[in-house]
mmCIF file of C-alpha atoms in Angstrom:
data_model
loop_
_atom_site.group_PDB
_atom_site.id
_atom_site.type_symbol
_atom_site.label_atom_id
_atom_site.label_comp_id
_atom_site.label_asym_id
_atom_site.label_seq_id
_atom_site.Cartn_x
_atom_site.Cartn_y
_atom_site.Cartn_z
ATOM 1 C CA MET O 260 114.368 118.529 88.696
ATOM 2 C CA ASP O 261 117.649 117.219 87.321
ATOM 3 C CA HIS O 262 119.493 114.248 88.805
ATOM 4 C CA ASP O 263 122.163 116.230 90.664
ATOM 5 C CA ASN O 264 119.824 118.695 92.366
ATOM 6 C CA LEU O 265 117.495 115.898 93.430
ATOM 7 C CA ALA O 266 120.493 113.977 94.772
ATOM 8 C CA TYR O 267 121.520 116.998 96.860
ATOM 9 C CA ARG O 268 118.007 117.178 98.328
ATOM 10 C CA ILE O 269 117.909 113.458 99.084
ATOM 11 C CA ALA O 270 121.361 113.606 100.682
ATOM 12 C CA PHE O 271 120.486 116.641 102.769
ATOM 13 C CA SER O 272 117.195 115.137 103.955
ATOM 14 C CA SER O 273 118.918 111.893 104.929
ATOM 15 C CA LEU O 274 121.184 113.565 107.498
ATOM 16 C CA ARG O 275 120.032 112.394 110.891
ATOM 17 C CA SER O 276 118.695 114.787 113.542
ATOM 18 C CA LEU O 277 117.759 117.489 111.036
ATOM 19 C CA THR O 278 114.362 118.995 111.823
ATOM 20 C CA PRO O 279 112.576 121.284 109.333
ATOM 21 C CA GLN O 280 113.450 124.261 111.541
ATOM 22 C CA LEU O 281 117.157 123.457 111.706
ATOM 23 C CA ALA O 282 117.248 122.525 108.021
ATOM 24 C CA GLU O 283 115.680 125.843 107.077
ATOM 25 C CA ALA O 284 118.210 127.710 109.217
ATOM 26 C CA ILE O 285 121.129 125.907 107.538
ATOM 27 C CA LEU O 286 119.828 126.512 104.018
ATOM 28 C CA SER O 287 119.062 130.149 104.687
ATOM 29 C CA ARG O 288 122.722 130.687 105.658
ATOM 30 C CA THR O 289 124.448 128.444 103.112
ATOM 31 C CA GLY O 290 122.175 129.299 100.187
ATOM 32 C CA SER O 291 121.244 125.830 98.889
ATOM 33 C CA GLU O 292 121.616 122.082 99.399
ATOM 34 C CA LYS O 293 124.391 122.053 96.797
ATOM 35 C CA ASP O 294 126.304 124.761 98.658
ATOM 36 C CA PHE O 295 125.922 122.827 101.915
ATOM 37 C CA PHE O 296 127.746 119.873 100.363
ATOM 38 C CA SER O 297 130.287 121.997 98.500
ATOM 39 C CA LEU O 298 131.573 124.075 101.416
ATOM 40 C CA SER O 299 134.526 122.906 103.491
ATOM 41 C CA GLU O 300 133.871 121.731 107.023
ATOM 42 C CA SER O 301 135.610 124.770 108.531
ATOM 43 C CA ARG O 302 133.798 127.222 106.277
ATOM 44 C CA LEU O 303 130.449 125.613 107.022
ATOM 45 C CA SER O 304 131.081 125.794 110.784
ATOM 46 C CA ALA O 305 132.072 129.457 110.454
ATOM 47 C CA ILE O 306 128.946 130.332 108.499
ATOM 48 C CA MET O 307 126.669 128.559 110.978
ATOM 49 C CA GLY O 308 128.499 129.820 114.048
ATOM 50 C CA PHE O 309 128.870 126.377 115.621
ATOM 51 C CA ARG O 310 130.398 122.981 114.942
ATOM 52 C CA ASN O 311 128.342 119.868 114.312
ATOM 53 C CA ARG O 312 129.155 116.296 113.297
ATOM 54 C CA LEU O 313 126.818 116.748 110.305
ATOM 55 C CA PHE O 314 129.315 119.221 108.877
ATOM 56 C CA SER O 315 131.934 116.486 108.648
ATOM 57 C CA SER O 316 133.159 116.019 105.080
ATOM 58 C CA ALA O 317 133.095 112.237 105.519
ATOM 59 C CA ILE O 318 129.457 112.196 106.618
ATOM 60 C CA ARG O 319 128.381 114.558 103.849
ATOM 61 C CA ASP O 320 130.297 112.664 101.159
ATOM 62 C CA GLU O 321 128.777 109.347 102.204
ATOM 63 C CA ALA O 322 125.264 110.823 102.239
ATOM 64 C CA LEU O 323 125.747 112.276 98.772
ATOM 65 C CA GLN O 324 127.095 109.022 97.373
ATOM 66 C CA GLN O 325 124.096 107.083 98.684
ATOM 67 C CA ALA O 326 121.763 109.779 97.409
ATOM 68 C CA HIS O 327 122.908 109.329 93.805
ATOM 69 C CA THR O 328 121.966 105.646 94.026
ATOM 70 C CA GLU O 329 118.575 106.531 95.513
ATOM 71 C CA THR O 330 117.953 109.160 92.842
ATOM 72 C CA SER O 331 118.352 106.519 90.136
ATOM 73 C CA PHE O 332 115.933 104.227 91.989
ATOM 74 C CA VAL O 333 113.400 107.057 92.325
ATOM 75 C CA ARG O 334 113.588 107.956 88.633
ATOM 76 C CA ASP O 335 113.440 104.335 87.429
ATOM 77 C CA ASN O 336 110.310 103.615 89.480
ATOM 78 C CA SER O 337 108.319 106.845 88.974
ATOM 79 C CA ILE O 338 108.461 107.720 92.673
ATOM 80 C CA SER O 339 107.452 111.188 93.819
ATOM 81 C CA CYS O 340 109.822 113.045 96.127
ATOM 82 C CA LEU O 341 107.974 115.391 98.472
ATOM 83 C CA TYR O 342 110.487 117.840 99.910
ATOM 84 C CA PHE O 343 109.697 119.964 102.956
ATOM 85 C CA ARG O 344 110.175 123.171 100.955
ATOM 86 C CA ASP O 345 107.740 122.126 98.202
ATOM 87 C CA ASP O 346 104.041 123.036 98.026
ATOM 88 C CA THR O 347 103.199 119.358 97.493
ATOM 89 C CA TYR O 348 104.640 118.423 100.884
ATOM 90 C CA PRO O 349 101.783 117.720 103.377
ATOM 91 C CA GLN O 350 101.350 120.966 105.266
ATOM 92 C CA ARG O 351 99.738 119.333 108.306
ATOM 93 C CA LEU O 352 102.842 117.206 108.785
ATOM 94 C CA LEU O 353 105.093 120.227 108.391
ATOM 95 C CA GLN O 354 103.527 121.628 111.571
ATOM 96 C CA CYS O 355 105.166 118.779 113.519
ATOM 97 C CA GLU O 356 108.641 119.599 114.782
ATOM 98 C CA ASP O 357 109.971 116.097 114.025
ATOM 99 C CA ALA O 358 108.585 115.883 110.476
ATOM 100 C CA PRO O 359 110.907 114.238 107.918
ATOM 101 C CA LEU O 360 112.478 116.537 105.331
ATOM 102 C CA MET O 361 111.670 114.161 102.479
ATOM 103 C CA LEU O 362 108.821 111.768 101.767
ATOM 104 C CA TYR O 363 108.823 109.204 98.977
ATOM 105 C CA GLY O 364 105.478 108.391 97.413
ATOM 106 C CA LEU O 365 104.224 105.852 94.918
ATOM 107 C CA GLY O 366 100.855 106.873 93.545
ATOM 108 C CA ASP O 367 98.974 110.122 93.119
ATOM 109 C CA CYS O 368 97.113 111.413 96.167
ATOM 110 C CA ASP O 369 96.527 114.912 97.497
ATOM 111 C CA LEU O 370 98.136 114.894 100.929
ATOM 112 C CA ASN O 371 96.725 118.378 101.507
ATOM 113 C CA ASN O 372 93.131 117.208 101.027
ATOM 114 C CA SER O 373 90.478 119.111 102.998
ATOM 115 C CA HIS O 374 89.735 116.076 105.210
ATOM 116 C CA ILE O 375 92.359 113.495 106.214
ATOM 117 C CA ILE O 376 91.541 110.770 108.732
ATOM 118 C CA SER O 377 93.972 108.246 110.204
ATOM 119 C CA ILE O 378 92.554 104.929 111.417
ATOM 120 C CA VAL O 379 94.766 102.634 113.502
ATOM 121 C CA GLY O 380 94.424 99.715 115.858
ATOM 122 C CA THR O 381 95.483 96.258 116.866
ATOM 123 C CA ARG O 382 96.830 93.652 114.464
ATOM 124 C CA HIS O 383 94.442 91.220 116.168
ATOM 125 C CA ALA O 384 91.222 92.947 115.116
ATOM 126 C CA THR O 385 87.920 91.353 116.118
ATOM 127 C CA ALA O 386 84.640 91.381 114.229
ATOM 128 C CA TYR O 387 83.590 94.295 116.463
ATOM 129 C CA GLY O 388 86.521 96.459 115.371
ATOM 130 C CA ASN O 389 86.413 95.449 111.709
ATOM 131 C CA ASP O 390 82.681 96.116 111.483
ATOM 132 C CA PHE O 391 83.086 99.531 113.095
ATOM 133 C CA VAL O 392 85.787 100.505 110.591
ATOM 134 C CA GLU O 393 83.708 99.299 107.655
ATOM 135 C CA GLN O 394 80.612 101.206 108.792
ATOM 136 C CA LEU O 395 82.590 104.330 109.687
ATOM 137 C CA VAL O 396 84.291 104.562 106.302
ATOM 138 C CA SER O 397 81.069 103.737 104.474
ATOM 139 C CA ASP O 398 79.182 106.516 106.275
ATOM 140 C CA LEU O 399 81.996 109.034 105.777
ATOM 141 C CA ALA O 400 81.996 108.283 102.057
ATOM 142 C CA ALA O 401 78.236 108.805 101.955
ATOM 143 C CA THR O 402 77.969 111.950 104.083
ATOM 144 C CA LEU O 403 81.073 114.071 103.426
ATOM 145 C CA PRO O 404 80.652 116.236 100.301
ATOM 146 C CA GLU O 405 84.405 116.059 99.604
ATOM 147 C CA LYS O 406 86.000 112.613 99.677
ATOM 148 C CA PRO O 407 88.255 112.261 102.718
ATOM 149 C CA VAL O 408 91.642 110.538 102.549
ATOM 150 C CA ILE O 409 92.022 107.510 104.822
ATOM 151 C CA ILE O 410 95.498 106.975 106.316
ATOM 152 C CA SER O 411 96.833 103.819 107.942
ATOM 153 C CA GLY O 412 99.912 101.599 108.040
ATOM 154 C CA LEU O 413 99.130 98.541 105.843
ATOM 155 C CA ALA O 414 99.596 96.212 108.833
ATOM 156 C CA TYR O 415 97.394 93.249 109.663
ATOM 157 C CA GLY O 416 94.154 93.874 111.537
ATOM 158 C CA ILE O 417 92.614 97.332 111.760
ATOM 159 C CA ASP O 418 95.120 98.916 109.322
ATOM 160 C CA ILE O 419 94.277 96.719 106.348
ATOM 161 C CA ALA O 420 90.576 96.833 107.264
ATOM 162 C CA ALA O 421 90.704 100.632 106.954
ATOM 163 C CA HIS O 422 92.469 100.496 103.590
ATOM 164 C CA ARG O 423 90.065 97.898 102.198
ATOM 165 C CA ALA O 424 87.020 99.770 103.439
ATOM 166 C CA ALA O 425 88.284 102.929 101.730
ATOM 167 C CA LEU O 426 88.831 101.060 98.467
ATOM 168 C CA LYS O 427 85.400 99.469 98.681
ATOM 169 C CA HIS O 428 83.677 102.820 99.135
ATOM 170 C CA GLY O 429 85.699 104.792 96.602
ATOM 171 C CA LEU O 430 87.901 106.807 98.961
ATOM 172 C CA PRO O 431 91.608 107.460 98.386
ATOM 173 C CA THR O 432 93.761 105.750 100.976
ATOM 174 C CA VAL O 433 97.427 106.132 101.911
ATOM 175 C CA ALA O 434 99.641 103.492 103.516
ATOM 176 C CA VAL O 435 102.531 104.891 105.531
ATOM 177 C CA LEU O 436 105.320 102.319 105.362
ATOM 178 C CA ALA O 437 108.178 101.605 107.757
ATOM 179 C CA HIS O 438 110.602 100.752 104.949
ATOM 180 C CA GLY O 439 111.598 101.809 101.452
ATOM 181 C CA LEU O 440 109.436 101.478 98.358
ATOM 182 C CA ASN O 441 111.534 98.613 97.027
ATOM 183 C CA THR O 442 109.364 96.161 98.967
ATOM 184 C CA ILE O 443 105.918 95.666 100.504
ATOM 185 C CA TYR O 444 105.507 94.433 104.068
ATOM 186 C CA PRO O 445 103.591 92.359 104.838
ATOM 187 C CA SER O 446 103.732 90.741 101.395
ATOM 188 C CA ALA O 447 100.197 89.397 101.913
ATOM 189 C CA HIS O 448 98.923 92.957 101.405
ATOM 190 C CA ARG O 449 100.686 93.514 98.088
ATOM 191 C CA ALA O 450 97.458 93.225 96.082
ATOM 192 C CA ALA O 451 95.759 95.806 98.281
ATOM 193 C CA ALA O 452 98.762 98.128 97.914
ATOM 194 C CA VAL O 453 98.582 97.895 94.127
ATOM 195 C CA GLU O 454 94.849 98.600 94.196
ATOM 196 C CA MET O 455 95.448 101.651 96.379
ATOM 197 C CA ILE O 456 97.909 103.100 93.872
ATOM 198 C CA ARG O 457 95.482 102.483 91.013
ATOM 199 C CA ASN O 458 92.647 104.255 92.826
ATOM 200 C CA ASN O 459 94.112 107.668 93.669
ATOM 201 C CA GLY O 460 95.877 106.419 96.786
ATOM 202 C CA MET O 461 99.535 106.231 97.674
ATOM 203 C CA LEU O 462 102.289 104.284 99.389
ATOM 204 C CA LEU O 463 104.273 106.776 101.452
ATOM 205 C CA THR O 464 107.513 106.534 103.409
ATOM 206 C CA ASP O 465 110.419 108.606 104.670
ATOM 207 C CA TYR O 466 112.812 105.659 104.257
ATOM 208 C CA LYS O 467 115.127 105.167 101.290
ATOM 209 C CA SER O 468 115.093 101.931 99.304
ATOM 210 C CA THR O 469 118.366 100.823 100.893
ATOM 211 C CA THR O 470 116.972 100.980 104.434
ATOM 212 C CA VAL O 471 116.927 97.637 106.235
ATOM 213 C CA ILE O 472 113.552 96.793 107.792
ATOM 214 C CA HIS O 473 113.805 97.178 111.569
ATOM 215 C CA LYS O 474 111.091 96.955 114.228
ATOM 216 C CA GLY O 475 112.018 100.415 115.495
ATOM 217 C CA ASN O 476 111.029 101.870 112.125
ATOM 218 C CA PHE O 477 107.408 100.897 112.693
ATOM 219 C CA LEU O 478 107.134 103.040 115.800
ATOM 220 C CA ALA O 479 109.004 105.899 114.110
ATOM 221 C CA ARG O 480 106.645 105.932 111.131
ATOM 222 C CA ASN O 481 103.679 106.377 113.484
ATOM 223 C CA ARG O 482 104.560 110.059 113.812
ATOM 224 C CA ILE O 483 103.737 110.420 110.110
ATOM 225 C CA VAL O 484 100.424 108.576 110.477
ATOM 226 C CA ALA O 485 99.558 110.943 113.322
ATOM 227 C CA GLY O 486 100.908 114.137 111.767
ATOM 228 C CA LEU O 487 99.256 113.767 108.365
ATOM 229 C CA SER O 488 95.731 113.766 109.774
ATOM 230 C CA ASP O 489 93.058 116.118 111.017
ATOM 231 C CA ALA O 490 91.744 113.354 113.251
ATOM 232 C CA LEU O 491 93.094 109.994 114.392
ATOM 233 C CA ILE O 492 90.806 107.114 115.332
ATOM 234 C CA VAL O 493 91.843 104.091 117.389
ATOM 235 C CA ALA O 494 89.402 101.304 116.555
ATOM 236 C CA GLU O 495 90.751 98.603 118.880
ATOM 237 C CA SER O 496 93.839 98.222 121.066
ATOM 238 C CA ALA O 497 95.089 96.140 123.939
ATOM 239 C CA ALA O 498 96.562 97.826 127.008
ATOM 240 C CA LYS O 499 99.849 98.270 125.143
ATOM 241 C CA GLY O 500 100.526 98.692 121.447
ATOM 242 C CA GLY O 501 101.632 100.896 118.602
ATOM 243 C CA ALA O 502 98.155 102.363 118.167
ATOM 244 C CA LEU O 503 98.345 103.894 121.644
ATOM 245 C CA VAL O 504 101.741 105.399 120.822
ATOM 246 C CA THR O 505 100.250 106.891 117.657
ATOM 247 C CA ALA O 506 97.306 108.287 119.613
ATOM 248 C CA ARG O 507 99.578 110.032 122.088
ATOM 249 C CA LEU O 508 101.713 111.419 119.267
ATOM 250 C CA ALA O 509 98.582 112.772 117.580
ATOM 251 C CA ALA O 510 97.426 114.383 120.811
ATOM 252 C CA GLY O 511 100.870 115.952 121.157
ATOM 253 C CA TYR O 512 100.496 117.392 117.660
ATOM 254 C CA ASN O 513 97.125 118.882 118.712
ATOM 255 C CA ARG O 514 95.195 116.513 116.478
ATOM 256 C CA ASP O 515 91.715 115.358 117.467
ATOM 257 C CA VAL O 516 91.913 111.789 118.766
ATOM 258 C CA PHE O 517 88.982 109.391 119.028
ATOM 259 C CA ALA O 518 88.655 105.843 120.350
ATOM 260 C CA LEU O 519 85.987 103.177 120.002
ATOM 261 C CA PRO O 520 84.837 102.086 123.473
ATOM 262 C CA GLY O 521 84.301 98.436 124.311
ATOM 263 C CA ARG O 522 83.398 96.100 127.132
ATOM 264 C CA THR O 523 85.813 96.123 130.056
ATOM 265 C CA SER O 524 86.227 92.372 129.643
ATOM 266 C CA ASP O 525 87.408 92.656 126.021
ATOM 267 C CA LYS O 526 91.206 92.549 125.717
ATOM 268 C CA TYR O 527 91.337 94.630 122.552
ATOM 269 C CA SER O 528 89.123 97.385 123.931
ATOM 270 C CA THR O 529 91.287 97.964 127.017
ATOM 271 C CA GLY O 530 93.586 100.470 125.328
ATOM 272 C CA CYS O 531 90.696 102.428 123.817
ATOM 273 C CA ASN O 532 88.873 102.582 127.148
ATOM 274 C CA HIS O 533 92.041 103.895 128.802
ATOM 275 C CA LEU O 534 92.485 106.597 126.153
ATOM 276 C CA ILE O 535 88.936 107.781 126.797
ATOM 277 C CA ALA O 536 89.273 107.585 130.580
ATOM 278 C CA ASP O 537 92.552 109.533 130.470
ATOM 279 C CA HIS O 538 90.926 112.227 128.301
ATOM 280 C CA ILE O 539 93.402 111.620 125.488
ATOM 281 C CA ALA O 540 90.655 110.512 123.122
ATOM 282 C CA GLY O 541 87.027 111.369 122.631
ATOM 283 C CA LEU O 542 84.470 108.582 122.431
ATOM 284 C CA ILE O 543 83.378 107.572 118.945
ATOM 285 C CA THR O 544 80.692 105.104 117.899
ATOM 286 C CA SER O 545 79.769 106.405 114.451
ATOM 287 C CA ALA O 546 80.733 108.737 111.629
ATOM 288 C CA ASN O 547 78.287 111.275 113.024
ATOM 289 C CA ASP O 548 80.323 111.495 116.236
ATOM 290 C CA LEU O 549 83.383 112.377 114.164
ATOM 291 C CA THR O 550 81.790 114.883 111.788
ATOM 292 C CA THR O 551 79.931 116.605 114.635
ATOM 293 C CA GLN O 552 83.056 116.975 116.774
ATOM 294 C CA MET O 553 85.131 118.126 113.794
ATOM 295 C CA ARG O 554 82.321 120.448 112.655
ATOM 296 C CA TRP O 555 82.528 119.117 109.116
ATOM 297 C CA PRO O 556 79.513 119.844 106.892
ATOM 298 C CA THR O 557 77.682 116.719 105.769
ATOM 299 C CA THR O 558 75.001 115.718 103.318
ATOM 300 C CA THR O 559 72.093 113.412 104.127
ATOM 301 C CA PRO O 560 72.689 109.925 102.683
ATOM 302 C CA SER O 561 69.931 107.627 101.539
ATOM 303 C CA ASP O 562 68.851 105.494 104.471
ATOM 304 C CA ILE O 563 69.808 102.058 103.185
ATOM 305 C CA GLN O 564 69.093 100.389 106.513
ATOM 306 C CA ALA O 565 65.569 101.788 106.545
ATOM 307 C CA GLN O 566 65.015 100.504 103.017
ATOM 308 C CA LEU O 567 66.050 97.027 104.153
ATOM 309 C CA PHE O 568 63.631 97.132 107.071
ATOM 310 C CA GLU O 569 60.776 98.023 104.738
ATOM 311 C CA VAL O 570 61.037 94.632 103.002
ATOM 312 C CA LEU O 571 61.431 92.535 106.149
ATOM 313 C CA THR O 572 58.846 89.885 106.880
ATOM 314 C CA GLU O 573 56.951 89.936 110.157
ATOM 315 C CA GLU O 574 59.229 87.238 111.608
ATOM 316 C CA GLU O 575 62.383 89.021 110.395
ATOM 317 C CA GLN O 576 61.151 92.261 111.899
ATOM 318 C CA ALA O 577 60.623 90.473 115.214
ATOM 319 C CA ILE O 578 64.277 89.342 115.166
ATOM 320 C CA VAL O 579 65.448 92.870 114.379
ATOM 321 C CA ASP O 580 63.278 94.320 117.161
ATOM 322 C CA ILE O 581 64.838 91.966 119.726
ATOM 323 C CA MET O 582 68.354 92.908 118.615
ATOM 324 C CA THR O 583 67.429 96.586 118.712
ATOM 325 C CA ASP O 584 66.240 96.175 122.291
ATOM 326 C CA ARG O 585 68.928 93.838 123.617
ATOM 327 C CA GLY O 586 71.988 94.500 121.423
ATOM 328 C CA GLU O 587 73.883 91.219 121.108
ATOM 329 C CA VAL O 588 71.801 88.012 121.279
ATOM 330 C CA THR O 589 72.299 84.268 120.907
ATOM 331 C CA ILE O 590 70.067 81.806 119.084
ATOM 332 C CA GLN O 591 68.852 80.659 122.504
ATOM 333 C CA ASP O 592 67.844 84.252 123.342
ATOM 334 C CA LEU O 593 65.800 84.412 120.155
ATOM 335 C CA THR O 594 64.102 81.027 120.547
ATOM 336 C CA CYS O 595 62.943 82.054 124.021
ATOM 337 C CA ARG O 596 61.201 85.113 122.594
ATOM 338 C CA ILE O 597 60.023 84.013 119.139
ATOM 339 C CA ASP O 598 57.976 80.916 118.375
ATOM 340 C CA ILE O 599 60.001 79.804 115.339
ATOM 341 C CA PRO O 600 61.554 76.333 114.868
ATOM 342 C CA ILE O 601 65.314 76.549 115.392
ATOM 343 C CA SER O 602 66.087 75.184 111.915
ATOM 344 C CA ARG O 603 63.995 77.940 110.307
ATOM 345 C CA LEU O 604 65.437 80.552 112.677
ATOM 346 C CA MET O 605 69.001 79.636 111.704
ATOM 347 C CA ALA O 606 68.110 79.877 108.002
ATOM 348 C CA MET O 607 66.594 83.325 108.596
ATOM 349 C CA LEU O 608 69.691 84.494 110.470
ATOM 350 C CA ILE O 609 71.927 83.377 107.608
ATOM 351 C CA ASP O 610 69.707 85.217 105.128
ATOM 352 C CA LEU O 611 69.675 88.404 107.237
ATOM 353 C CA GLU O 612 73.442 88.250 107.553
ATOM 354 C CA PHE O 613 73.798 87.809 103.794
ATOM 355 C CA ARG O 614 71.620 90.895 103.262
ATOM 356 C CA SER O 615 73.854 92.882 105.658
ATOM 357 C CA VAL O 616 71.044 93.463 108.152
ATOM 358 C CA ILE O 617 72.782 91.626 111.010
ATOM 359 C CA LEU O 618 76.307 90.582 111.923
ATOM 360 C CA ASN O 619 77.497 87.218 113.260
ATOM 361 C CA ILE O 620 80.144 87.881 115.910
ATOM 362 C CA PRO O 621 82.406 85.521 117.882
ATOM 363 C CA GLY O 622 80.758 83.457 120.623
ATOM 364 C CA GLY O 623 77.705 82.474 118.586
ATOM 365 C CA ARG O 624 76.146 85.918 118.999
ATOM 366 C CA TYR O 625 74.349 88.224 116.592
ATOM 367 C CA ARG O 626 73.704 91.943 116.458
ATOM 368 C CA LEU O 627 72.442 94.535 113.997
ATOM 369 C CA LYS O 628 74.979 95.739 111.479
#
């Protein structure tokens, strides 16, 4: 598309309060984005049958001027423009009445993939939440015949854990940003963002490069995280937080919502437990819970955990059996049940953790991975 036509699209999509439905109605009457900007204010009002501040010549002229600057930025940085009338625009998102008219993407990812999963949660993720995300993504990569796309927001905590797990297990992952593609926030995740682009993922936003970062943008972008997906998973959340907002948006879009339950005493499980109790989210503890509920066909992966157990010593097997029976245990719990010197027991626990058989969690406790 040439510079001018792209500029008209960018300008049109930047007009505030335009939904896909209203935008389609305007274009069907005016003929094109170019015609919308070329008509006089009075003529435009006559054609539409009503007056609107968006028809103001001043507003349209300013939008078009800014759009020419953005078009140059887009072209200079190989950014994809996904317009709501294009086949490449994510069709799931288009079902949402407040979907943006234009998305800007850096990278090459199919946003109409057969399976798209959004994973969100607290910025203060615990070992419990991080381990769940890692295992979930690993199992999805192993059991789904077609690689799913993992969506999140590049934030600290659960978001970056989801992106990194996807990269580790060869899945494309998309970060929905709350700012333009002229920057990366937080900057600490720049390396992960670059790796995502290089591995069939994408950085995605509905904000132009000139947009100033504002905290309100982060809540607004959550509608995209929710709308892009077939299913949204909340891994951990306190009683209040952006992840809960995203979950409610997803439920409003008729997406399947799932939440990882936790102990009632755990601060960052409170929000998830409430979502389940309020019947907003279904309970999820594994990839099988998700694929069963979504009725997605799966393949049978090789049982890596079983292979590990086959090479365990008798003492190691005893440790695993106790954790299987009791869940989380301390070193004191183990010494009371196994006649092994504590120095040797600690060495065995370190070795089992290194081999990914067990997980060391906060509070000096251990459990099976």
